[in-house]
Amino acid sequence: QPPQKDYDDLCSLPDLNEKTLLENLRNRFKQEKIYTYVGSILIVINPFKFLPIYNPKYVKMYDNHQLGKLEPHIYAVADVAYHAMLQRRRNQCIVISGESGSGKTQSTNFLIHHLTA
């Protein structure tokens, strides 16, 4: 079987159904790509280990960029919300949801880390 192309935004899948969606998430996870967009929504699959994608280099890389221009990342969502707040002069909200043990607290910590940087 030829290697399947992975899509960093599920809206880009040529055939969007449950099977292709799950296969794409599985393929990305195997490559340690734990973040995937669905439009402006970010799906995170908890790797249950630390990945080297939370250092100052990534903070700088995702500073003041457009969503979708770089690989999906929690820093991208934080940055877009922050700049929308500045431009619109209105409060912003980021909803983090998931089951117990899914990594909500850790995601919140990464999000706050980017905002404070």
mmCIF file of N, CA and C in Angstrom:
data_model
loop_
_atom_site.group_PDB
_atom_site.id
_atom_site.type_symbol
_atom_site.label_atom_id
_atom_site.label_comp_id
_atom_site.label_asym_id
_atom_site.label_seq_id
_atom_site.Cartn_x
_atom_site.Cartn_y
_atom_site.Cartn_z
ATOM 1 N N GLN A 1 0.822 -1.185 0.000
ATOM 2 C CA GLN A 1 0.000 0.000 0.000
ATOM 3 C C GLN A 1 0.867 1.250 0.000
ATOM 4 N N PRO A 2 0.575 2.213 -0.850
ATOM 5 C CA PRO A 2 1.344 3.460 -0.812
ATOM 6 C C PRO A 2 1.020 4.219 0.474
ATOM 7 N N PRO A 3 1.985 4.979 0.992
ATOM 8 C CA PRO A 3 1.699 5.750 2.200
ATOM 9 C C PRO A 3 0.589 6.759 1.935
ATOM 10 N N GLN A 4 -0.308 6.887 2.897
ATOM 11 C CA GLN A 4 -1.432 7.803 2.727
ATOM 12 C C GLN A 4 -1.007 9.215 3.097
ATOM 13 N N LYS A 5 -1.523 10.176 2.331
ATOM 14 C CA LYS A 5 -1.266 11.576 2.636
ATOM 15 C C LYS A 5 -2.056 11.925 3.888
ATOM 16 N N ASP A 6 -1.431 12.635 4.798
ATOM 17 C CA ASP A 6 -2.198 13.077 5.960
ATOM 18 C C ASP A 6 -2.569 14.540 5.774
ATOM 19 N N TYR A 7 -3.724 14.893 6.282
ATOM 20 C CA TYR A 7 -4.263 16.241 6.141
ATOM 21 C C TYR A 7 -4.255 16.914 7.501
ATOM 22 N N ASP A 8 -3.671 18.113 7.568
ATOM 23 C CA ASP A 8 -3.637 18.805 8.856
ATOM 24 C C ASP A 8 -4.945 19.526 9.156
ATOM 25 N N ASP A 9 -5.852 19.572 8.173
ATOM 26 C CA ASP A 9 -7.200 20.093 8.385
ATOM 27 C C ASP A 9 -8.176 19.075 7.805
ATOM 28 N N LEU A 10 -9.018 18.529 8.662
ATOM 29 C CA LEU A 10 -9.940 17.484 8.216
ATOM 30 C C LEU A 10 -10.932 17.997 7.176
ATOM 31 N N CYS A 11 -11.128 19.305 7.104
ATOM 32 C CA CYS A 11 -12.002 19.879 6.074
ATOM 33 C C CYS A 11 -11.413 19.699 4.681
ATOM 34 N N SER A 12 -10.112 19.401 4.602
ATOM 35 C CA SER A 12 -9.438 19.212 3.312
ATOM 36 C C SER A 12 -9.508 17.780 2.802
ATOM 37 N N LEU A 13 -10.030 16.868 3.617
ATOM 38 C CA LEU A 13 -10.116 15.477 3.174
ATOM 39 C C LEU A 13 -10.950 15.388 1.902
ATOM 40 N N PRO A 14 -10.462 14.676 0.882
ATOM 41 C CA PRO A 14 -11.236 14.573 -0.357
ATOM 42 C C PRO A 14 -12.545 13.807 -0.170
ATOM 43 N N ASP A 15 -12.552 12.865 0.752
ATOM 44 C CA ASP A 15 -13.759 12.093 1.040
ATOM 45 C C ASP A 15 -13.938 12.096 2.548
ATOM 46 N N LEU A 16 -14.815 12.944 3.042
ATOM 47 C CA LEU A 16 -14.985 13.106 4.477
ATOM 48 C C LEU A 16 -16.059 12.168 4.991
ATOM 49 N N ASN A 17 -15.625 11.176 5.719
ATOM 50 C CA ASN A 17 -16.541 10.271 6.404
ATOM 51 C C ASN A 17 -15.835 9.774 7.661
ATOM 52 N N GLU A 18 -16.531 9.018 8.477
ATOM 53 C CA GLU A 18 -15.950 8.588 9.752
ATOM 54 C C GLU A 18 -14.663 7.791 9.561
ATOM 55 N N LYS A 19 -14.636 6.915 8.564
ATOM 56 C CA LYS A 19 -13.464 6.063 8.332
ATOM 57 C C LYS A 19 -12.244 6.898 7.938
ATOM 58 N N THR A 20 -12.400 7.795 6.972
ATOM 59 C CA THR A 20 -11.251 8.591 6.520
ATOM 60 C C THR A 20 -10.790 9.564 7.598
ATOM 61 N N LEU A 21 -11.749 10.096 8.351
ATOM 62 C CA LEU A 21 -11.419 11.006 9.438
ATOM 63 C C LEU A 21 -10.559 10.289 10.483
ATOM 64 N N LEU A 22 -10.997 9.109 10.922
ATOM 65 C CA LEU A 22 -10.248 8.354 11.934
ATOM 66 C C LEU A 22 -8.906 7.867 11.402
ATOM 67 N N GLU A 23 -8.860 7.452 10.137
ATOM 68 C CA GLU A 23 -7.586 7.016 9.538
ATOM 69 C C GLU A 23 -6.592 8.172 9.497
ATOM 70 N N ASN A 24 -7.077 9.355 9.132
ATOM 71 C CA ASN A 24 -6.203 10.516 9.071
ATOM 72 C C ASN A 24 -5.655 10.853 10.457
ATOM 73 N N LEU A 25 -6.527 10.853 11.468
ATOM 74 C CA LEU A 25 -6.069 11.128 12.832
ATOM 75 C C LEU A 25 -5.071 10.073 13.297
ATOM 76 N N ARG A 26 -5.322 8.812 12.966
ATOM 77 C CA ARG A 26 -4.418 7.723 13.347
ATOM 78 C C ARG A 26 -3.055 7.888 12.677
ATOM 79 N N ASN A 27 -3.052 8.188 11.372
ATOM 80 C CA ASN A 27 -1.791 8.373 10.643
ATOM 81 C C ASN A 27 -0.991 9.540 11.206
ATOM 82 N N ARG A 28 -1.662 10.627 11.528
ATOM 83 C CA ARG A 28 -0.966 11.786 12.089
ATOM 84 C C ARG A 28 -0.414 11.454 13.476
ATOM 85 N N PHE A 29 -1.187 10.753 14.274
ATOM 86 C CA PHE A 29 -0.750 10.391 15.622
ATOM 87 C C PHE A 29 0.490 9.491 15.574
ATOM 88 N N LYS A 30 0.527 8.562 14.629
ATOM 89 C CA LYS A 30 1.692 7.678 14.487
ATOM 90 C C LYS A 30 2.953 8.466 14.166
ATOM 91 N N GLN A 31 2.792 9.637 13.538
ATOM 92 C CA GLN A 31 3.921 10.517 13.208
ATOM 93 C C GLN A 31 4.168 11.555 14.310
ATOM 94 N N GLU A 32 3.516 11.355 15.448
ATOM 95 C CA GLU A 32 3.566 12.284 16.586
ATOM 96 C C GLU A 32 3.040 13.672 16.238
ATOM 97 N N LYS A 33 2.115 13.720 15.301
ATOM 98 C CA LYS A 33 1.397 14.951 14.987
ATOM 99 C C LYS A 33 0.076 14.873 15.750
ATOM 100 N N ILE A 34 0.083 15.381 16.963
ATOM 101 C CA ILE A 34 -1.077 15.199 17.837
ATOM 102 C C ILE A 34 -2.169 16.241 17.606
ATOM 103 N N TYR A 35 -1.854 17.288 16.849
ATOM 104 C CA TYR A 35 -2.821 18.355 16.580
ATOM 105 C C TYR A 35 -3.338 18.265 15.152
ATOM 106 N N THR A 36 -4.655 18.429 15.011
ATOM 107 C CA THR A 36 -5.292 18.441 13.692
ATOM 108 C C THR A 36 -6.428 19.454 13.737
ATOM 109 N N TYR A 37 -6.542 20.262 12.706
ATOM 110 C CA TYR A 37 -7.644 21.226 12.623
ATOM 111 C C TYR A 37 -8.884 20.599 12.003
ATOM 112 N N VAL A 38 -10.017 21.175 12.373
ATOM 113 C CA VAL A 38 -11.279 21.011 11.655
ATOM 114 C C VAL A 38 -11.755 22.446 11.487
ATOM 115 N N GLY A 39 -11.317 23.074 10.419
ATOM 116 C CA GLY A 39 -11.551 24.506 10.264
ATOM 117 C C GLY A 39 -10.766 25.248 11.333
ATOM 118 N N SER A 40 -11.467 25.990 12.190
ATOM 119 C CA SER A 40 -10.792 26.726 13.267
ATOM 120 C C SER A 40 -10.805 25.957 14.589
ATOM 121 N N ILE A 41 -11.303 24.740 14.572
ATOM 122 C CA ILE A 41 -11.330 23.884 15.762
ATOM 123 C C ILE A 41 -10.067 23.033 15.769
ATOM 124 N N LEU A 42 -9.491 22.847 16.939
ATOM 125 C CA LEU A 42 -8.282 22.044 17.075
ATOM 126 C C LEU A 42 -8.602 20.749 17.809
ATOM 127 N N ILE A 43 -8.281 19.630 17.171
ATOM 128 C CA ILE A 43 -8.407 18.318 17.803
ATOM 129 C C ILE A 43 -7.026 17.941 18.318
ATOM 130 N N VAL A 44 -6.979 17.479 19.563
ATOM 131 C CA VAL A 44 -5.715 17.053 20.168
ATOM 132 C C VAL A 44 -5.879 15.612 20.626
ATOM 133 N N ILE A 45 -4.919 14.780 20.265
ATOM 134 C CA ILE A 45 -4.901 13.408 20.767
ATOM 135 C C ILE A 45 -3.746 13.316 21.751
ATOM 136 N N ASN A 46 -4.072 13.034 23.000
ATOM 137 C CA ASN A 46 -3.078 13.013 24.071
ATOM 138 C C ASN A 46 -2.067 11.897 23.831
ATOM 139 N N PRO A 47 -0.783 12.245 23.674
ATOM 140 C CA PRO A 47 0.231 11.213 23.443
ATOM 141 C C PRO A 47 0.702 10.545 24.732
ATOM 142 N N PHE A 48 0.283 11.079 25.892
ATOM 143 C CA PHE A 48 0.702 10.571 27.197
ATOM 144 C C PHE A 48 2.219 10.529 27.337
ATOM 145 N N LYS A 49 2.885 11.474 26.666
ATOM 146 C CA LYS A 49 4.325 11.671 26.828
ATOM 147 C C LYS A 49 4.629 13.095 26.387
ATOM 148 N N PHE A 50 5.755 13.600 26.819
ATOM 149 C CA PHE A 50 6.135 14.956 26.450
ATOM 150 C C PHE A 50 6.745 14.952 25.049
ATOM 151 N N LEU A 51 6.309 15.863 24.211
ATOM 152 C CA LEU A 51 6.871 16.033 22.869
ATOM 153 C C LEU A 51 7.640 17.352 22.828
ATOM 154 N N PRO A 52 8.709 17.414 22.050
ATOM 155 C CA PRO A 52 9.539 18.630 22.021
ATOM 156 C C PRO A 52 8.959 19.743 21.140
ATOM 157 N N ILE A 53 7.670 20.013 21.298
ATOM 158 C CA ILE A 53 7.021 21.043 20.473
ATOM 159 C C ILE A 53 6.480 22.186 21.332
ATOM 160 N N TYR A 54 7.057 22.349 22.516
ATOM 161 C CA TYR A 54 6.581 23.383 23.434
ATOM 162 C C TYR A 54 7.718 24.271 23.925
ATOM 163 N N ASN A 55 8.727 24.453 23.125
ATOM 164 C CA ASN A 55 9.879 25.255 23.541
ATOM 165 C C ASN A 55 9.774 26.681 22.980
ATOM 166 N N PRO A 56 10.675 27.578 23.379
ATOM 167 C CA PRO A 56 10.619 28.975 22.913
ATOM 168 C C PRO A 56 10.642 29.128 21.392
ATOM 169 N N LYS A 57 11.286 28.201 20.695
ATOM 170 C CA LYS A 57 11.304 28.256 19.227
ATOM 171 C C LYS A 57 9.876 28.182 18.670
ATOM 172 N N TYR A 58 9.061 27.314 19.243
ATOM 173 C CA TYR A 58 7.675 27.181 18.788
ATOM 174 C C TYR A 58 6.832 28.375 19.204
ATOM 175 N N VAL A 59 7.088 28.912 20.384
ATOM 176 C CA VAL A 59 6.368 30.114 20.817
ATOM 177 C C VAL A 59 6.594 31.219 19.797
ATOM 178 N N LYS A 60 7.843 31.430 19.422
ATOM 179 C CA LYS A 60 8.183 32.484 18.449
ATOM 180 C C LYS A 60 7.603 32.176 17.066
ATOM 181 N N MET A 61 7.671 30.916 16.660
ATOM 182 C CA MET A 61 7.191 30.521 15.336
ATOM 183 C C MET A 61 5.688 30.799 15.178
ATOM 184 N N TYR A 62 4.913 30.586 16.248
ATOM 185 C CA TYR A 62 3.464 30.766 16.163
ATOM 186 C C TYR A 62 3.005 32.156 16.573
ATOM 187 N N ASP A 63 3.942 33.053 16.825
ATOM 188 C CA ASP A 63 3.590 34.411 17.208
ATOM 189 C C ASP A 63 3.120 35.205 15.996
ATOM 190 N N ASN A 64 1.890 35.735 16.091
ATOM 191 C CA ASN A 64 1.308 36.608 15.071
ATOM 192 C C ASN A 64 1.295 35.982 13.681
ATOM 193 N N HIS A 65 0.700 34.828 13.566
ATOM 194 C CA HIS A 65 0.568 34.160 12.264
ATOM 195 C C HIS A 65 -0.899 33.830 12.007
ATOM 196 N N GLN A 66 -1.214 33.488 10.783
ATOM 197 C CA GLN A 66 -2.580 33.114 10.427
ATOM 198 C C GLN A 66 -2.802 31.635 10.691
ATOM 199 N N LEU A 67 -3.988 31.306 11.166
ATOM 200 C CA LEU A 67 -4.349 29.914 11.418
ATOM 201 C C LEU A 67 -4.295 29.129 10.115
ATOM 202 N N GLY A 68 -3.625 27.996 10.142
ATOM 203 C CA GLY A 68 -3.538 27.138 8.967
ATOM 204 C C GLY A 68 -2.285 27.326 8.130
ATOM 205 N N LYS A 69 -1.496 28.354 8.413
ATOM 206 C CA LYS A 69 -0.271 28.573 7.646
ATOM 207 C C LYS A 69 0.850 27.634 8.094
ATOM 208 N N LEU A 70 0.837 27.257 9.362
ATOM 209 C CA LEU A 70 1.806 26.316 9.914
ATOM 210 C C LEU A 70 1.067 25.058 10.370
ATOM 211 N N GLU A 71 1.830 24.047 10.777
ATOM 212 C CA GLU A 71 1.218 22.833 11.323
ATOM 213 C C GLU A 71 0.285 23.204 12.475
ATOM 214 N N PRO A 72 -0.802 22.487 12.659
ATOM 215 C CA PRO A 72 -1.699 22.772 13.783
ATOM 216 C C PRO A 72 -0.970 22.686 15.122
ATOM 217 N N HIS A 73 -1.342 23.583 16.036
ATOM 218 C CA HIS A 73 -0.687 23.625 17.343
ATOM 219 C C HIS A 73 -1.571 24.414 18.305
ATOM 220 N N ILE A 74 -1.516 24.078 19.573
ATOM 221 C CA ILE A 74 -2.263 24.813 20.595
ATOM 222 C C ILE A 74 -1.806 26.268 20.648
ATOM 223 N N TYR A 75 -0.538 26.516 20.355
ATOM 224 C CA TYR A 75 -0.025 27.887 20.335
ATOM 225 C C TYR A 75 -0.713 28.718 19.246
ATOM 226 N N ALA A 76 -1.056 28.094 18.148
ATOM 227 C CA ALA A 76 -1.727 28.812 17.063
ATOM 228 C C ALA A 76 -3.098 29.301 17.514
ATOM 229 N N VAL A 77 -3.831 28.449 18.201
ATOM 230 C CA VAL A 77 -5.158 28.816 18.692
ATOM 231 C C VAL A 77 -5.045 29.944 19.712
ATOM 232 N N ALA A 78 -4.089 29.828 20.629
ATOM 233 C CA ALA A 78 -3.876 30.874 21.633
ATOM 234 C C ALA A 78 -3.543 32.202 20.966
ATOM 235 N N ASP A 79 -2.667 32.156 19.975
ATOM 236 C CA ASP A 79 -2.222 33.379 19.317
ATOM 237 C C ASP A 79 -3.344 34.050 18.530
ATOM 238 N N VAL A 80 -4.145 33.257 17.838
ATOM 239 C CA VAL A 80 -5.262 33.816 17.065
ATOM 240 C C VAL A 80 -6.273 34.478 18.008
ATOM 241 N N ALA A 81 -6.568 33.840 19.132
ATOM 242 C CA ALA A 81 -7.506 34.424 20.099
ATOM 243 C C ALA A 81 -6.947 35.721 20.680
ATOM 244 N N TYR A 82 -5.664 35.714 20.989
ATOM 245 C CA TYR A 82 -5.030 36.908 21.564
ATOM 246 C C TYR A 82 -5.089 38.085 20.591
ATOM 247 N N HIS A 83 -4.723 37.842 19.339
ATOM 248 C CA HIS A 83 -4.718 38.933 18.361
ATOM 249 C C HIS A 83 -6.131 39.374 17.990
ATOM 250 N N ALA A 84 -7.086 38.458 18.016
ATOM 251 C CA ALA A 84 -8.486 38.850 17.790
ATOM 252 C C ALA A 84 -8.962 39.760 18.923
ATOM 253 N N MET A 85 -8.536 39.458 20.142
ATOM 254 C CA MET A 85 -8.888 40.302 21.287
ATOM 255 C C MET A 85 -8.324 41.718 21.116
ATOM 256 N N LEU A 86 -7.074 41.791 20.674
ATOM 257 C CA LEU A 86 -6.452 43.103 20.485
ATOM 258 C C LEU A 86 -7.112 43.883 19.358
ATOM 259 N N GLN A 87 -7.378 43.224 18.240
ATOM 260 C CA GLN A 87 -7.935 43.913 17.072
ATOM 261 C C GLN A 87 -9.387 44.320 17.292
ATOM 262 N N ARG A 88 -10.185 43.423 17.850
ATOM 263 C CA ARG A 88 -11.626 43.687 18.006
ATOM 264 C C ARG A 88 -11.959 44.402 19.310
ATOM 265 N N ARG A 89 -10.975 44.430 20.228
ATOM 266 C CA ARG A 89 -11.190 45.025 21.543
ATOM 267 C C ARG A 89 -12.379 44.384 22.253
ATOM 268 N N ARG A 90 -12.439 43.044 22.116
ATOM 269 C CA ARG A 90 -13.506 42.260 22.740
ATOM 270 C C ARG A 90 -12.894 41.022 23.365
ATOM 271 N N ASN A 91 -13.483 40.574 24.453
ATOM 272 C CA ASN A 91 -13.022 39.360 25.103
ATOM 273 C C ASN A 91 -13.125 38.176 24.143
ATOM 274 N N GLN A 92 -12.244 37.218 24.316
ATOM 275 C CA GLN A 92 -12.245 36.000 23.512
ATOM 276 C C GLN A 92 -12.386 34.803 24.455
ATOM 277 N N CYS A 93 -12.853 33.703 23.911
ATOM 278 C CA CYS A 93 -13.063 32.497 24.702
ATOM 279 C C CYS A 93 -12.511 31.297 23.938
ATOM 280 N N ILE A 94 -11.799 30.441 24.633
ATOM 281 C CA ILE A 94 -11.317 29.190 24.058
ATOM 282 C C ILE A 94 -11.923 28.072 24.890
ATOM 283 N N VAL A 95 -12.666 27.196 24.260
ATOM 284 C CA VAL A 95 -13.302 26.086 24.954
ATOM 285 C C VAL A 95 -12.405 24.862 24.827
ATOM 286 N N ILE A 96 -12.077 24.271 25.949
ATOM 287 C CA ILE A 96 -11.281 23.044 25.977
ATOM 288 C C ILE A 96 -12.149 21.971 26.612
ATOM 289 N N SER A 97 -12.448 20.933 25.847
ATOM 290 C CA SER A 97 -13.297 19.879 26.387
ATOM 291 C C SER A 97 -12.709 18.519 26.056
ATOM 292 N N GLY A 98 -13.150 17.529 26.794
ATOM 293 C CA GLY A 98 -12.683 16.168 26.580
ATOM 294 C C GLY A 98 -12.991 15.328 27.793
ATOM 295 N N GLU A 99 -12.736 14.063 27.659
ATOM 296 C CA GLU A 99 -13.010 13.142 28.749
ATOM 297 C C GLU A 99 -11.927 13.233 29.814
ATOM 298 N N SER A 100 -12.174 12.644 30.949
ATOM 299 C CA SER A 100 -11.215 12.607 32.040
ATOM 300 C C SER A 100 -9.924 11.945 31.556
ATOM 301 N N GLY A 101 -8.801 12.607 31.809
ATOM 302 C CA GLY A 101 -7.513 12.064 31.397
ATOM 303 C C GLY A 101 -7.134 12.357 29.959
ATOM 304 N N SER A 102 -7.932 13.171 29.286
ATOM 305 C CA SER A 102 -7.656 13.438 27.871
ATOM 306 C C SER A 102 -6.592 14.507 27.649
ATOM 307 N N GLY A 103 -6.203 15.210 28.719
ATOM 308 C CA GLY A 103 -5.151 16.211 28.584
ATOM 309 C C GLY A 103 -5.631 17.645 28.611
ATOM 310 N N LYS A 104 -6.834 17.878 29.124
ATOM 311 C CA LYS A 104 -7.384 19.241 29.159
ATOM 312 C C LYS A 104 -6.513 20.185 29.993
ATOM 313 N N THR A 105 -6.093 19.724 31.172
ATOM 314 C CA THR A 105 -5.284 20.571 32.049
ATOM 315 C C THR A 105 -3.945 20.894 31.399
ATOM 316 N N GLN A 106 -3.326 19.902 30.807
ATOM 317 C CA GLN A 106 -2.034 20.120 30.149
ATOM 318 C C GLN A 106 -2.193 21.065 28.964
ATOM 319 N N SER A 107 -3.250 20.890 28.178
ATOM 320 C CA SER A 107 -3.505 21.794 27.050
ATOM 321 C C SER A 107 -3.711 23.224 27.536
ATOM 322 N N THR A 108 -4.438 23.379 28.637
ATOM 323 C CA THR A 108 -4.647 24.707 29.208
ATOM 324 C C THR A 108 -3.322 25.316 29.637
ATOM 325 N N ASN A 109 -2.459 24.517 30.242
ATOM 326 C CA ASN A 109 -1.136 25.004 30.641
ATOM 327 C C ASN A 109 -0.316 25.463 29.442
ATOM 328 N N PHE A 110 -0.339 24.692 28.347
ATOM 329 C CA PHE A 110 0.398 25.083 27.142
ATOM 330 C C PHE A 110 -0.175 26.368 26.548
ATOM 331 N N LEU A 111 -1.495 26.475 26.558
ATOM 332 C CA LEU A 111 -2.169 27.658 26.030
ATOM 333 C C LEU A 111 -1.771 28.902 26.843
ATOM 334 N N ILE A 112 -1.813 28.793 28.153
ATOM 335 C CA ILE A 112 -1.440 29.913 29.024
ATOM 336 C C ILE A 112 0.046 30.246 28.863
ATOM 337 N N HIS A 113 0.872 29.220 28.701
ATOM 338 C CA HIS A 113 2.309 29.437 28.475
ATOM 339 C C HIS A 113 2.516 30.320 27.252
ATOM 340 N N HIS A 114 1.809 30.028 26.170
ATOM 341 C CA HIS A 114 1.972 30.844 24.957
ATOM 342 C C HIS A 114 1.470 32.266 25.175
ATOM 343 N N LEU A 115 0.327 32.411 25.835
ATOM 344 C CA LEU A 115 -0.220 33.740 26.070
ATOM 345 C C LEU A 115 0.699 34.596 26.938
ATOM 346 N N THR A 116 1.313 33.985 27.927
ATOM 347 C CA THR A 116 2.187 34.758 28.808
ATOM 348 C C THR A 116 3.548 35.033 28.187
ATOM 349 N N ALA A 117 3.933 34.239 27.193
ATOM 350 C CA ALA A 117 5.210 34.472 26.516
ATOM 351 C C ALA A 117 5.094 35.687 25.625
#
